[in-house]
PDB file of C-alpha atoms in Angstrom:
ATOM      1  CA  MET A   6     -16.279  28.763  18.439  1.00 74.00           C
ATOM      2  CA  SER A   7     -15.360  25.880  16.144  1.00 84.00           C
ATOM      3  CA  GLY A   8     -12.664  24.605  18.496  1.00 97.00           C
ATOM      4  CA  VAL A   9     -10.225  24.025  15.621  1.00 98.00           C
ATOM      5  CA  VAL A  10      -6.506  24.312  16.372  1.00 98.00           C
ATOM      6  CA  ALA A  11      -3.568  24.347  13.938  1.00 98.00           C
ATOM      7  CA  LEU A  12      -0.780  22.700  15.882  1.00 98.00           C
ATOM      8  CA  ASP A  13       1.781  23.700  13.223  1.00 98.00           C
ATOM      9  CA  THR A  14       2.325  26.475  10.686  1.00 98.00           C
ATOM     10  CA  PHE A  15       1.228  25.765   7.108  1.00 97.00           C
ATOM     11  CA  ASP A  16       1.880  27.354   3.710  1.00 96.00           C
ATOM     12  CA  PRO A  17       0.437  30.835   3.084  1.00 97.00           C
ATOM     13  CA  GLU A  18      -2.197  29.924   0.490  1.00 97.00           C
ATOM     14  CA  GLY A  19      -3.369  26.913   2.427  1.00 98.00           C
ATOM     15  CA  THR A  20      -3.479  28.953   5.625  1.00 98.00           C
ATOM     16  CA  LYS A  21      -5.598  31.582   3.897  1.00 98.00           C
ATOM     17  CA  TYR A  22      -8.070  28.868   2.917  1.00 98.00           C
ATOM     18  CA  MET A  23      -8.022  27.480   6.460  1.00 98.00           C
ATOM     19  CA  ARG A  24      -8.910  30.908   7.872  1.00 98.00           C
ATOM     20  CA  GLU A  25     -11.756  31.276   5.373  1.00 98.00           C
ATOM     21  CA  LEU A  26     -13.405  28.016   6.449  1.00 98.00           C
ATOM     22  CA  PHE A  27     -12.465  28.358  10.123  1.00 98.00           C
ATOM     23  CA  PRO A  28     -12.258  32.094  10.919  1.00 98.00           C
ATOM     24  CA  ASP A  29     -11.641  31.416  14.615  1.00 98.00           C
ATOM     25  CA  VAL A  30      -8.907  28.792  14.101  1.00 98.00           C
ATOM     26  CA  ILE A  31      -6.233  28.997  16.795  1.00 98.00           C
ATOM     27  CA  GLU A  32      -2.755  29.070  15.257  1.00 98.00           C
ATOM     28  CA  PRO A  33       0.777  29.087  16.715  1.00 98.00           C
ATOM     29  CA  GLY A  34       1.359  32.403  18.463  1.00 98.00           C
ATOM     30  CA  HIS A  35      -2.211  32.745  19.714  1.00 98.00           C
ATOM     31  CA  PRO A  36      -2.406  33.125  23.525  1.00 97.00           C
ATOM     32  CA  SER A  37      -4.631  30.028  23.764  1.00 97.00           C
ATOM     33  CA  HIS A  38      -2.413  27.836  21.576  1.00 98.00           C
ATOM     34  CA  PRO A  39      -0.273  26.316  24.379  1.00 97.00           C
ATOM     35  CA  SER A  40      -3.407  25.153  26.206  1.00 98.00           C
ATOM     36  CA  TRP A  41      -4.979  23.502  23.154  1.00 98.00           C
ATOM     37  CA  PRO A  42      -5.569  20.127  24.909  1.00 98.00           C
ATOM     38  CA  ASP A  43      -8.142  21.889  27.077  1.00 97.00           C
ATOM     39  CA  HIS A  44     -10.299  23.220  24.262  1.00 97.00           C
ATOM     40  CA  ALA A  45      -9.445  21.683  20.864  1.00 98.00           C
ATOM     41  CA  VAL A  46     -12.223  19.777  19.090  1.00 98.00           C
ATOM     42  CA  GLY A  47     -10.398  19.469  15.766  1.00 98.00           C
ATOM     43  CA  LEU A  48      -6.608  19.424  15.335  1.00 98.00           C
ATOM     44  CA  PHE A  49      -4.465  20.073  12.263  1.00 98.00           C
ATOM     45  CA  VAL A  50      -1.040  18.423  12.580  1.00 98.00           C
ATOM     46  CA  ALA A  51       2.074  18.450  10.406  1.00 97.00           C
ATOM     47  CA  LYS A  52       5.365  17.598  12.136  1.00 94.00           C
ATOM     48  CA  SER A  53       4.463  18.080  15.817  1.00 97.00           C
ATOM     49  CA  LYS A  54       4.423  15.034  18.071  1.00 97.00           C
ATOM     50  CA  VAL A  55       1.036  14.087  19.473  1.00 98.00           C
ATOM     51  CA  THR A  56       1.812  11.476  22.085  1.00 98.00           C
ATOM     52  CA  ALA A  57      -0.463   9.140  24.008  1.00 98.00           C
ATOM     53  CA  ASP A  58      -0.039  11.304  27.114  1.00 98.00           C
ATOM     54  CA  ILE A  59      -1.139  14.430  25.249  1.00 98.00           C
ATOM     55  CA  ILE A  60      -4.145  12.667  23.724  1.00 98.00           C
ATOM     56  CA  GLN A  61      -5.183  11.364  27.138  1.00 98.00           C
ATOM     57  CA  ARG A  62      -5.072  14.918  28.523  1.00 98.00           C
ATOM     58  CA  THR A  63      -7.413  16.338  25.872  1.00 98.00           C
ATOM     59  CA  LYS A  64     -10.892  17.255  27.058  1.00 98.00           C
ATOM     60  CA  ARG A  65     -12.928  17.864  23.885  1.00 98.00           C
ATOM     61  CA  LEU A  66     -10.814  16.444  21.045  1.00 98.00           C
ATOM     62  CA  ARG A  67     -12.799  14.556  18.394  1.00 98.00           C
ATOM     63  CA  PHE A  68     -10.842  14.879  15.128  1.00 98.00           C
ATOM     64  CA  ILE A  69      -7.213  14.985  14.004  1.00 98.00           C
ATOM     65  CA  VAL A  70      -6.198  15.487  10.382  1.00 98.00           C
ATOM     66  CA  ARG A  71      -2.550  14.850   9.547  1.00 98.00           C
ATOM     67  CA  HIS A  72      -1.009  17.073   6.872  1.00 97.00           C
ATOM     68  CA  GLY A  73       0.384  14.286   4.677  1.00 94.00           C
ATOM     69  CA  ALA A  74       0.288  10.533   4.311  1.00 91.00           C
ATOM     70  CA  GLY A  75       2.510   9.454   7.191  1.00 91.00           C
ATOM     71  CA  TYR A  76       1.186   9.664  10.729  1.00 95.00           C
ATOM     72  CA  ASP A  77       3.970   8.107  12.808  1.00 94.00           C
ATOM     73  CA  ASN A  78       4.235  11.335  14.843  1.00 96.00           C
ATOM     74  CA  ILE A  79       0.696  10.759  16.168  1.00 98.00           C
ATOM     75  CA  ASP A  80      -0.136   7.910  18.539  1.00 97.00           C
ATOM     76  CA  ALA A  81      -2.878   6.199  16.546  1.00 97.00           C
ATOM     77  CA  GLU A  82      -3.548   3.583  19.225  1.00 97.00           C
ATOM     78  CA  ALA A  83      -4.122   6.312  21.813  1.00 98.00           C
ATOM     79  CA  CYS A  84      -6.535   8.010  19.398  1.00 98.00           C
ATOM     80  CA  LYS A  85      -8.438   4.763  19.063  1.00 98.00           C
ATOM     81  CA  LYS A  86      -8.682   4.278  22.828  1.00 98.00           C
ATOM     82  CA  LYS A  87      -9.805   7.883  23.338  1.00 98.00           C
ATOM     83  CA  GLY A  88     -12.352   7.724  20.512  1.00 98.00           C
ATOM     84  CA  VAL A  89     -10.565  10.397  18.469  1.00 98.00           C
ATOM     85  CA  ILE A  90     -10.922  10.063  14.701  1.00 98.00           C
ATOM     86  CA  LEU A  91      -7.538  10.281  12.938  1.00 98.00           C
ATOM     87  CA  CYS A  92      -7.375  10.940   9.191  1.00 98.00           C
ATOM     88  CA  ASN A  93      -4.393  11.302   6.889  1.00 97.00           C
ATOM     89  CA  LEU A  94      -4.041  12.635   3.332  1.00 96.00           C
ATOM     90  CA  PRO A  95      -2.633   9.893   1.107  1.00 90.00           C
ATOM     91  CA  GLY A  96      -1.885  10.443  -2.542  1.00 89.00           C
ATOM     92  CA  ILE A  97      -1.602  14.225  -2.805  1.00 94.00           C
ATOM     93  CA  SER A  98       2.194  14.261  -2.773  1.00 95.00           C
ATOM     94  CA  ALA A  99       2.451  10.899  -4.551  1.00 95.00           C
ATOM     95  CA  THR A 100       3.514  12.261  -7.932  1.00 96.00           C
ATOM     96  CA  ASN A 101       6.302  14.354  -6.467  1.00 96.00           C
ATOM     97  CA  VAL A 102       7.542  11.519  -4.246  1.00 97.00           C
ATOM     98  CA  ALA A 103       7.722   9.282  -7.321  1.00 98.00           C
ATOM     99  CA  GLU A 104       9.662  11.999  -9.164  1.00 98.00           C
ATOM    100  CA  VAL A 105      12.085  12.273  -6.238  1.00 98.00           C
ATOM    101  CA  ALA A 106      12.630   8.499  -6.325  1.00 98.00           C
ATOM    102  CA  LEU A 107      13.360   8.696 -10.048  1.00 98.00           C
ATOM    103  CA  ALA A 108      15.741  11.632  -9.545  1.00 98.00           C
ATOM    104  CA  LEU A 109      17.610   9.913  -6.714  1.00 98.00           C
ATOM    105  CA  ALA A 110      18.012   6.737  -8.768  1.00 98.00           C
ATOM    106  CA  GLY A 111      19.447   8.766 -11.637  1.00 97.00           C
ATOM    107  CA  ALA A 112      21.768  10.766  -9.379  1.00 97.00           C
ATOM    108  CA  CYS A 113      23.050   7.591  -7.733  1.00 96.00           C
ATOM    109  CA  SER A 114      23.596   5.693 -10.966  1.00 96.00           C
ATOM    110  CA  LYS A 115      25.573   8.560 -12.559  1.00 94.00           C
ATOM    111  CA  ASN A 116      27.349   9.714  -9.371  1.00 92.00           C
ATOM    112  CA  LEU A 117      26.084  13.211 -10.131  1.00 93.00           C
ATOM    113  CA  ILE A 118      26.519  14.651  -6.640  1.00 92.00           C
ATOM    114  CA  GLU A 119      30.100  13.449  -6.206  1.00 88.00           C
ATOM    115  CA  LEU A 120      31.059  14.574  -9.708  1.00 87.00           C
ATOM    116  CA  SER A 121      29.539  17.983  -9.047  1.00 91.00           C
ATOM    117  CA  ARG A 122      31.527  18.263  -5.821  1.00 89.00           C
ATOM    118  CA  GLN A 123      34.771  17.290  -7.544  1.00 85.00           C
ATOM    119  CA  LEU A 124      34.240  19.847 -10.301  1.00 89.00           C
ATOM    120  CA  ARG A 125      33.461  22.601  -7.796  1.00 93.00           C
ATOM    121  CA  THR A 126      36.638  21.862  -5.822  1.00 91.00           C
ATOM    122  CA  GLY A 127      38.790  21.797  -8.947  1.00 91.00           C
ATOM    123  CA  GLU A 128      39.718  18.116  -8.864  1.00 85.00           C
ATOM    124  CA  LYS A 129      41.090  16.695 -12.105  1.00 79.00           C
ATOM    125  CA  LEU A 130      38.706  14.155 -13.601  1.00 75.00           C
ATOM    126  CA  ASN A 131      39.580  11.423 -16.046  1.00 64.00           C
ATOM    127  CA  LYS A 132      38.435   7.939 -16.947  1.00 56.00           C
ATOM    128  CA  ARG A 133      40.319   6.488 -13.989  1.00 54.00           C
ATOM    129  CA  CYS A 134      38.289   8.537 -11.533  1.00 56.00           C
ATOM    130  CA  ARG A 135      36.051   6.156  -9.617  1.00 60.00           C
ATOM    131  CA  SER A 136      33.054   8.504  -9.749  1.00 56.00           C
ATOM    132  CA  LEU A 137      33.292   8.592 -13.546  1.00 54.00           C
ATOM    133  CA  TYR A 138      34.177   4.966 -14.092  1.00 55.00           C
ATOM    134  CA  SER A 139      31.451   3.547 -11.852  1.00 62.00           C
ATOM    135  CA  ALA A 140      28.526   5.369 -13.495  1.00 77.00           C
ATOM    136  CA  ALA A 141      25.908   2.798 -14.467  1.00 91.00           C
ATOM    137  CA  LEU A 142      23.090   2.416 -16.977  1.00 95.00           C
ATOM    138  CA  LEU A 143      19.513   2.139 -15.723  1.00 97.00           C
ATOM    139  CA  THR A 144      17.791   1.363 -19.019  1.00 98.00           C
ATOM    140  CA  GLY A 145      16.420  -2.160 -19.060  1.00 98.00           C
ATOM    141  CA  LYS A 146      17.377  -2.827 -15.452  1.00 98.00           C
ATOM    142  CA  THR A 147      15.219  -4.448 -12.756  1.00 98.00           C
ATOM    143  CA  PHE A 148      13.505  -2.166 -10.248  1.00 98.00           C
ATOM    144  CA  GLY A 149      12.097  -3.458  -6.978  1.00 98.00           C
ATOM    145  CA  ILE A 150       9.132  -1.655  -5.460  1.00 98.00           C
ATOM    146  CA  VAL A 151       8.446  -2.298  -1.782  1.00 98.00           C
ATOM    147  CA  GLY A 152       4.975  -0.960  -1.016  1.00 98.00           C
ATOM    148  CA  GLY A 153       2.310  -1.201  -3.688  1.00 97.00           C
ATOM    149  CA  GLY A 154       0.182   1.810  -2.770  1.00 95.00           C
ATOM    150  CA  ARG A 155      -0.354   4.939  -4.837  1.00 94.00           C
ATOM    151  CA  ILE A 156       3.270   6.098  -4.572  1.00 96.00           C
ATOM    152  CA  GLY A 157       4.650   2.666  -5.371  1.00 97.00           C
ATOM    153  CA  GLN A 158       2.392   2.440  -8.422  1.00 97.00           C
ATOM    154  CA  LEU A 159       3.455   5.854  -9.753  1.00 98.00           C
ATOM    155  CA  THR A 160       7.116   5.114  -9.112  1.00 98.00           C
ATOM    156  CA  ALA A 161       6.847   1.834 -11.006  1.00 98.00           C
ATOM    157  CA  ARG A 162       5.231   3.586 -13.967  1.00 98.00           C
ATOM    158  CA  LYS A 163       8.004   6.201 -13.993  1.00 98.00           C
ATOM    159  CA  PHE A 164      10.740   3.571 -13.916  1.00 98.00           C
ATOM    160  CA  ILE A 165       9.039   1.854 -16.851  1.00 98.00           C
ATOM    161  CA  GLY A 166       8.559   5.082 -18.788  1.00 98.00           C
ATOM    162  CA  ALA A 167      12.009   6.519 -18.178  1.00 98.00           C
ATOM    163  CA  PHE A 168      14.156   3.399 -18.235  1.00 98.00           C
ATOM    164  CA  GLU A 169      12.038   0.648 -19.802  1.00 98.00           C
ATOM    165  CA  GLY A 170      12.495  -1.005 -16.440  1.00 98.00           C
ATOM    166  CA  ARG A 171      11.432  -4.467 -15.384  1.00 98.00           C
ATOM    167  CA  ILE A 172       9.343  -4.156 -12.238  1.00 98.00           C
ATOM    168  CA  MET A 173       9.211  -6.499  -9.276  1.00 98.00           C
ATOM    169  CA  MET A 174       6.820  -5.655  -6.423  1.00 98.00           C
ATOM    170  CA  TYR A 175       6.516  -6.767  -2.813  1.00 98.00           C
ATOM    171  CA  ASP A 176       3.505  -5.895  -0.684  1.00 97.00           C
ATOM    172  CA  PRO A 177       1.692  -8.580   1.315  1.00 95.00           C
ATOM    173  CA  TYR A 178      -1.319  -6.322   1.864  1.00 93.00           C
ATOM    174  CA  ILE A 179      -2.200  -5.195  -1.669  1.00 90.00           C
ATOM    175  CA  PRO A 180      -5.039  -7.278  -3.183  1.00 86.00           C
ATOM    176  CA  THR A 181      -4.410  -9.343  -6.288  1.00 77.00           C
ATOM    177  CA  ASN A 182      -7.911  -9.092  -7.753  1.00 80.00           C
ATOM    178  CA  ASP A 183      -8.775  -7.595 -11.131  1.00 77.00           C
ATOM    179  CA  ALA A 184      -9.679  -4.251  -9.519  1.00 80.00           C
ATOM    180  CA  SER A 185      -6.112  -3.640  -8.376  1.00 88.00           C
ATOM    181  CA  PRO A 186      -4.287  -0.832 -10.253  1.00 92.00           C
ATOM    182  CA  TRP A 187      -1.327  -3.213 -10.523  1.00 96.00           C
ATOM    183  CA  THR A 188      -3.213  -5.190 -13.173  1.00 95.00           C
ATOM    184  CA  THR A 189      -2.306  -2.386 -15.610  1.00 96.00           C
ATOM    185  CA  ILE A 190       1.374  -2.228 -14.577  1.00 97.00           C
ATOM    186  CA  PRO A 191       3.670  -4.902 -16.055  1.00 97.00           C
ATOM    187  CA  HIS A 192       5.373  -6.497 -13.067  1.00 97.00           C
ATOM    188  CA  VAL A 193       6.312  -9.644 -11.233  1.00 97.00           C
ATOM    189  CA  ARG A 194       4.963  -9.942  -7.719  1.00 97.00           C
ATOM    190  CA  VAL A 195       6.973 -11.744  -5.043  1.00 97.00           C
ATOM    191  CA  GLU A 196       5.589 -13.266  -1.863  1.00 96.00           C
ATOM    192  CA  ILE A 197       8.596 -12.572   0.363  1.00 97.00           C
ATOM    193  CA  LEU A 198      11.095  -9.725   0.355  1.00 98.00           C
ATOM    194  CA  GLU A 199      14.044 -12.100   0.155  1.00 97.00           C
ATOM    195  CA  ASP A 200      12.934 -13.221  -3.316  1.00 97.00           C
ATOM    196  CA  LEU A 201      13.289  -9.673  -4.594  1.00 97.00           C
ATOM    197  CA  LEU A 202      16.578  -8.508  -3.043  1.00 98.00           C
ATOM    198  CA  PRO A 203      19.161 -10.579  -4.977  1.00 98.00           C
ATOM    199  CA  VAL A 204      17.557  -9.734  -8.324  1.00 98.00           C
ATOM    200  CA  VAL A 205      16.930  -5.986  -8.376  1.00 98.00           C
ATOM    201  CA  ASP A 206      19.286  -3.272  -9.549  1.00 98.00           C
ATOM    202  CA  VAL A 207      17.311  -0.537  -7.789  1.00 98.00           C
ATOM    203  CA  LEU A 208      15.280  -1.088  -4.620  1.00 98.00           C
ATOM    204  CA  SER A 209      12.740   1.690  -3.950  1.00 98.00           C
ATOM    205  CA  LEU A 210      10.867   1.825  -0.633  1.00 98.00           C
ATOM    206  CA  HIS A 211       7.324   3.197  -0.347  1.00 98.00           C
ATOM    207  CA  VAL A 212       5.775   1.957   2.900  1.00 96.00           C
ATOM    208  CA  PRO A 213       4.519   3.753   6.023  1.00 94.00           C
ATOM    209  CA  LEU A 214       6.433   3.473   9.286  1.00 94.00           C
ATOM    210  CA  LEU A 215       4.560   0.915  11.387  1.00 93.00           C
ATOM    211  CA  GLU A 216       5.608  -1.734  13.891  1.00 93.00           C
ATOM    212  CA  THR A 217       5.638  -4.207  10.998  1.00 95.00           C
ATOM    213  CA  THR A 218       7.848  -2.015   8.783  1.00 97.00           C
ATOM    214  CA  LYS A 219      10.296  -0.612  11.340  1.00 97.00           C
ATOM    215  CA  ASP A 220      13.812  -1.797  10.428  1.00 98.00           C
ATOM    216  CA  LEU A 221      12.351  -3.595   7.428  1.00 98.00           C
ATOM    217  CA  ILE A 222      15.745  -3.280   5.706  1.00 98.00           C
ATOM    218  CA  THR A 223      18.704  -4.430   7.793  1.00 98.00           C
ATOM    219  CA  LEU A 224      22.308  -5.408   7.125  1.00 98.00           C
ATOM    220  CA  PRO A 225      21.606  -9.126   6.579  1.00 98.00           C
ATOM    221  CA  LEU A 226      19.098  -8.179   3.882  1.00 98.00           C
ATOM    222  CA  LEU A 227      21.427  -5.595   2.332  1.00 98.00           C
ATOM    223  CA  ARG A 228      24.060  -8.333   2.049  1.00 98.00           C
ATOM    224  CA  GLN A 229      21.641 -10.264  -0.162  1.00 98.00           C
ATOM    225  CA  MET A 230      21.575  -7.458  -2.736  1.00 98.00           C
ATOM    226  CA  LYS A 231      23.903  -7.031  -5.694  1.00 97.00           C
ATOM    227  CA  SER A 232      27.098  -5.107  -5.010  1.00 96.00           C
ATOM    228  CA  THR A 233      26.020  -2.830  -7.878  1.00 95.00           C
ATOM    229  CA  ALA A 234      22.542  -2.228  -6.446  1.00 97.00           C
ATOM    230  CA  ILE A 235      21.043   1.137  -5.465  1.00 98.00           C
ATOM    231  CA  LEU A 236      18.714   1.645  -2.492  1.00 98.00           C
ATOM    232  CA  ILE A 237      16.161   4.489  -2.578  1.00 98.00           C
ATOM    233  CA  ASN A 238      14.278   5.496   0.564  1.00 98.00           C
ATOM    234  CA  CYS A 239      11.480   8.004   0.007  1.00 98.00           C
ATOM    235  CA  ALA A 240       9.317   6.397   2.695  1.00 97.00           C
ATOM    236  CA  ARG A 241      10.238   6.928   6.359  1.00 96.00           C
ATOM    237  CA  GLY A 242      13.625   6.926   8.050  1.00 96.00           C
ATOM    238  CA  GLY A 243      12.886   4.065  10.413  1.00 97.00           C
ATOM    239  CA  VAL A 244      11.970   1.709   7.586  1.00 98.00           C
ATOM    240  CA  VAL A 245      15.710   1.259   7.002  1.00 98.00           C
ATOM    241  CA  ASN A 246      18.054   0.583   9.897  1.00 98.00           C
ATOM    242  CA  GLU A 247      20.283   3.599   9.326  1.00 98.00           C
ATOM    243  CA  GLU A 248      23.412   2.256  11.009  1.00 98.00           C
ATOM    244  CA  ASP A 249      23.161  -0.873   8.883  1.00 98.00           C
ATOM    245  CA  LEU A 250      22.793   1.224   5.736  1.00 98.00           C
ATOM    246  CA  TRP A 251      25.836   3.351   6.590  1.00 98.00           C
ATOM    247  CA  THR A 252      27.832   0.138   7.095  1.00 98.00           C
ATOM    248  CA  ALA A 253      26.648  -1.201   3.739  1.00 98.00           C
ATOM    249  CA  LEU A 254      27.736   2.007   2.008  1.00 97.00           C
ATOM    250  CA  ARG A 255      31.121   2.225   3.746  1.00 97.00           C
ATOM    251  CA  GLU A 256      31.910  -1.404   2.984  1.00 97.00           C
ATOM    252  CA  ARG A 257      30.528  -1.168  -0.576  1.00 96.00           C
ATOM    253  CA  ILE A 258      28.085  -3.980   0.108  1.00 98.00           C
ATOM    254  CA  ILE A 259      25.763  -2.037  -2.201  1.00 97.00           C
ATOM    255  CA  ALA A 260      26.858   0.598  -4.699  1.00 95.00           C
ATOM    256  CA  SER A 261      24.943   3.607  -3.424  1.00 96.00           C
ATOM    257  CA  ALA A 262      21.814   4.938  -1.769  1.00 98.00           C
ATOM    258  CA  GLY A 263      19.487   7.864  -2.268  1.00 98.00           C
ATOM    259  CA  VAL A 264      17.943   8.924   1.033  1.00 98.00           C
ATOM    260  CA  ASP A 265      15.070  11.387   1.330  1.00 98.00           C
ATOM    261  CA  ALA A 266      13.626  10.050   4.610  1.00 98.00           C
ATOM    262  CA  TRP A 267      15.623  10.106   7.852  1.00 98.00           C
ATOM    263  CA  VAL A 268      15.171   8.988  11.438  1.00 97.00           C
ATOM    264  CA  SER A 269      16.236  12.466  12.600  1.00 96.00           C
ATOM    265  CA  GLU A 270      14.622  15.227  10.561  1.00 95.00           C
ATOM    266  CA  PRO A 271      15.736  17.617   9.336  1.00 94.00           C
ATOM    267  CA  PRO A 272      19.029  15.739   8.895  1.00 97.00           C
ATOM    268  CA  THR A 273      22.021  17.721  10.155  1.00 98.00           C
ATOM    269  CA  ARG A 274      25.767  17.169  10.361  1.00 98.00           C
ATOM    270  CA  GLU A 275      25.499  17.568  14.135  1.00 98.00           C
ATOM    271  CA  VAL A 276      23.417  14.381  14.216  1.00 98.00           C
ATOM    272  CA  TYR A 277      24.875  12.417  11.302  1.00 98.00           C
ATOM    273  CA  GLY A 278      28.499  13.535  11.363  1.00 98.00           C
ATOM    274  CA  ASP A 279      30.731  11.988   8.705  1.00 97.00           C
ATOM    275  CA  ILE A 280      27.776  10.172   7.123  1.00 98.00           C
ATOM    276  CA  PHE A 281      27.389  13.394   5.149  1.00 97.00           C
ATOM    277  CA  ASP A 282      30.829  12.723   3.621  1.00 96.00           C
ATOM    278  CA  LEU A 283      29.959   9.352   2.081  1.00 96.00           C
ATOM    279  CA  GLU A 284      30.491   9.788  -1.647  1.00 92.00           C
ATOM    280  CA  ASN A 285      28.051   7.005  -2.515  1.00 94.00           C
ATOM    281  CA  LEU A 286      25.189   8.605  -0.570  1.00 97.00           C
ATOM    282  CA  VAL A 287      22.832  11.070  -2.284  1.00 97.00           C
ATOM    283  CA  MET A 288      20.925  13.067   0.330  1.00 98.00           C
ATOM    284  CA  THR A 289      17.766  15.173   0.292  1.00 98.00           C
ATOM    285  CA  PRO A 290      15.923  16.521   3.365  1.00 97.00           C
ATOM    286  CA  HIS A 291      12.545  14.807   2.911  1.00 95.00           C
ATOM    287  CA  ILE A 292      11.440  16.852  -0.089  1.00 96.00           C
ATOM    288  CA  GLY A 293       8.702  14.484  -1.274  1.00 92.00           C
ATOM    289  CA  GLY A 294       5.982  16.912  -0.228  1.00 88.00           C
ATOM    290  CA  SER A 295       7.982  20.122  -0.552  1.00 88.00           C
ATOM    291  CA  PRO A 296       6.812  21.852  -3.778  1.00 93.00           C
ATOM    292  CA  MET A 297       4.576  24.800  -2.941  1.00 95.00           C
ATOM    293  CA  GLU A 298       1.737  23.514  -5.098  1.00 95.00           C
ATOM    294  CA  VAL A 299       1.829  20.209  -3.206  1.00 95.00           C
ATOM    295  CA  GLN A 300       1.918  21.986   0.155  1.00 96.00           C
ATOM    296  CA  THR A 301      -1.062  24.150  -0.794  1.00 97.00           C
ATOM    297  CA  ALA A 302      -3.110  21.254  -2.157  1.00 96.00           C
ATOM    298  CA  THR A 303      -2.356  19.187   0.943  1.00 97.00           C
ATOM    299  CA  CYS A 304      -3.343  21.993   3.309  1.00 98.00           C
ATOM    300  CA  MET A 305      -6.596  22.682   1.448  1.00 98.00           C
ATOM    301  CA  SER A 306      -7.495  18.995   1.479  1.00 98.00           C
ATOM    302  CA  MET A 307      -6.715  18.860   5.202  1.00 98.00           C
ATOM    303  CA  VAL A 308      -9.108  21.755   5.815  1.00 98.00           C
ATOM    304  CA  ASP A 309     -11.804  20.143   3.653  1.00 98.00           C
ATOM    305  CA  HIS A 310     -11.497  16.873   5.579  1.00 98.00           C
ATOM    306  CA  MET A 311     -11.991  18.707   8.870  1.00 98.00           C
ATOM    307  CA  LYS A 312     -14.887  20.804   7.604  1.00 98.00           C
ATOM    308  CA  GLU A 313     -16.740  17.729   6.387  1.00 98.00           C
ATOM    309  CA  MET A 314     -16.365  15.967   9.735  1.00 98.00           C
ATOM    310  CA  MET A 315     -17.428  19.083  11.628  1.00 97.00           C
ATOM    311  CA  ASN A 316     -20.541  19.141   9.439  1.00 97.00           C
ATOM    312  CA  GLY A 317     -21.385  15.565  10.349  1.00 98.00           C
ATOM    313  CA  LYS A 318     -20.188  13.825   7.165  1.00 98.00           C
ATOM    314  CA  PRO A 319     -18.363  10.474   7.336  1.00 98.00           C
ATOM    315  CA  PRO A 320     -14.583  10.891   7.662  1.00 98.00           C
ATOM    316  CA  ARG A 321     -12.481  10.391   4.568  1.00 97.00           C
ATOM    317  CA  ASP A 322      -9.099   8.614   4.689  1.00 97.00           C
ATOM    318  CA  ARG A 323      -9.726   7.485   8.236  1.00 98.00           C
ATOM    319  CA  VAL A 324      -6.828   5.736   9.954  1.00 96.00           C
ATOM    320  CA  VAL A 325      -8.614   5.015  13.247  1.00 97.00           C
TER     321      VAL A 325
END
């Protein structure tokens, strides 16, 4: 037996490919699935939590491949201590995440969701209606990119292509040498986040959730932004302090926000209550990796990563 376990359920086409390469893969519903820590050598993970305690209890585990770029649901430090190789899949959903960021910025700037709601409920709209009057132009505006990886690069290019935007970028970890992809993207790089906040019209976040990025955006920083500014979070929920963001929206400290990444996912009214009623909040339920073609490509790449490691090849996209 290969000892490969799928901790979660994946898309049909990707699952078919997984079964072709690993005919004896143990999937949810299999009698042996609940006892996977006793026998798993390789683990496919999507949304399930893999805690330090679980990793410590594993007996044969050597490889974990995370279905997607983020891996905050897996204790990477515990993997390192246990000698388990953890890989992620960066870049596959990057194009769609960038498109979502562009769509959220457009929806926020034109108040599209609130206008749609008002039309559906039969409200009378005229030029005095706040949701009409406050619609803003994006062409020629300044866009701040926090996180200069693949997604940040694509998002910057889309803001330039769609809106002739001026790009400012903050990422203390991206190299500045001639080999950097940012050399082909017109932009101004800032050394500290505070240099970017007062200037940008749209702030778009594209960083992983780490100890260094948790609560990266808080109320004191939001107060430094323009009152007309838009915040876009297509990264991870914990990157923005949510309570601080809700305060900023209620008090009109910033104009609006487009949120695709939440602390509690999927976001529900039971958890978020009247936050769902904020008219200057555009909400999506973490759809960056949702298109079927993205799901399939991600699953197939996940399977390929595992197969290569099982065959003794060096791990690709290794986290630890």
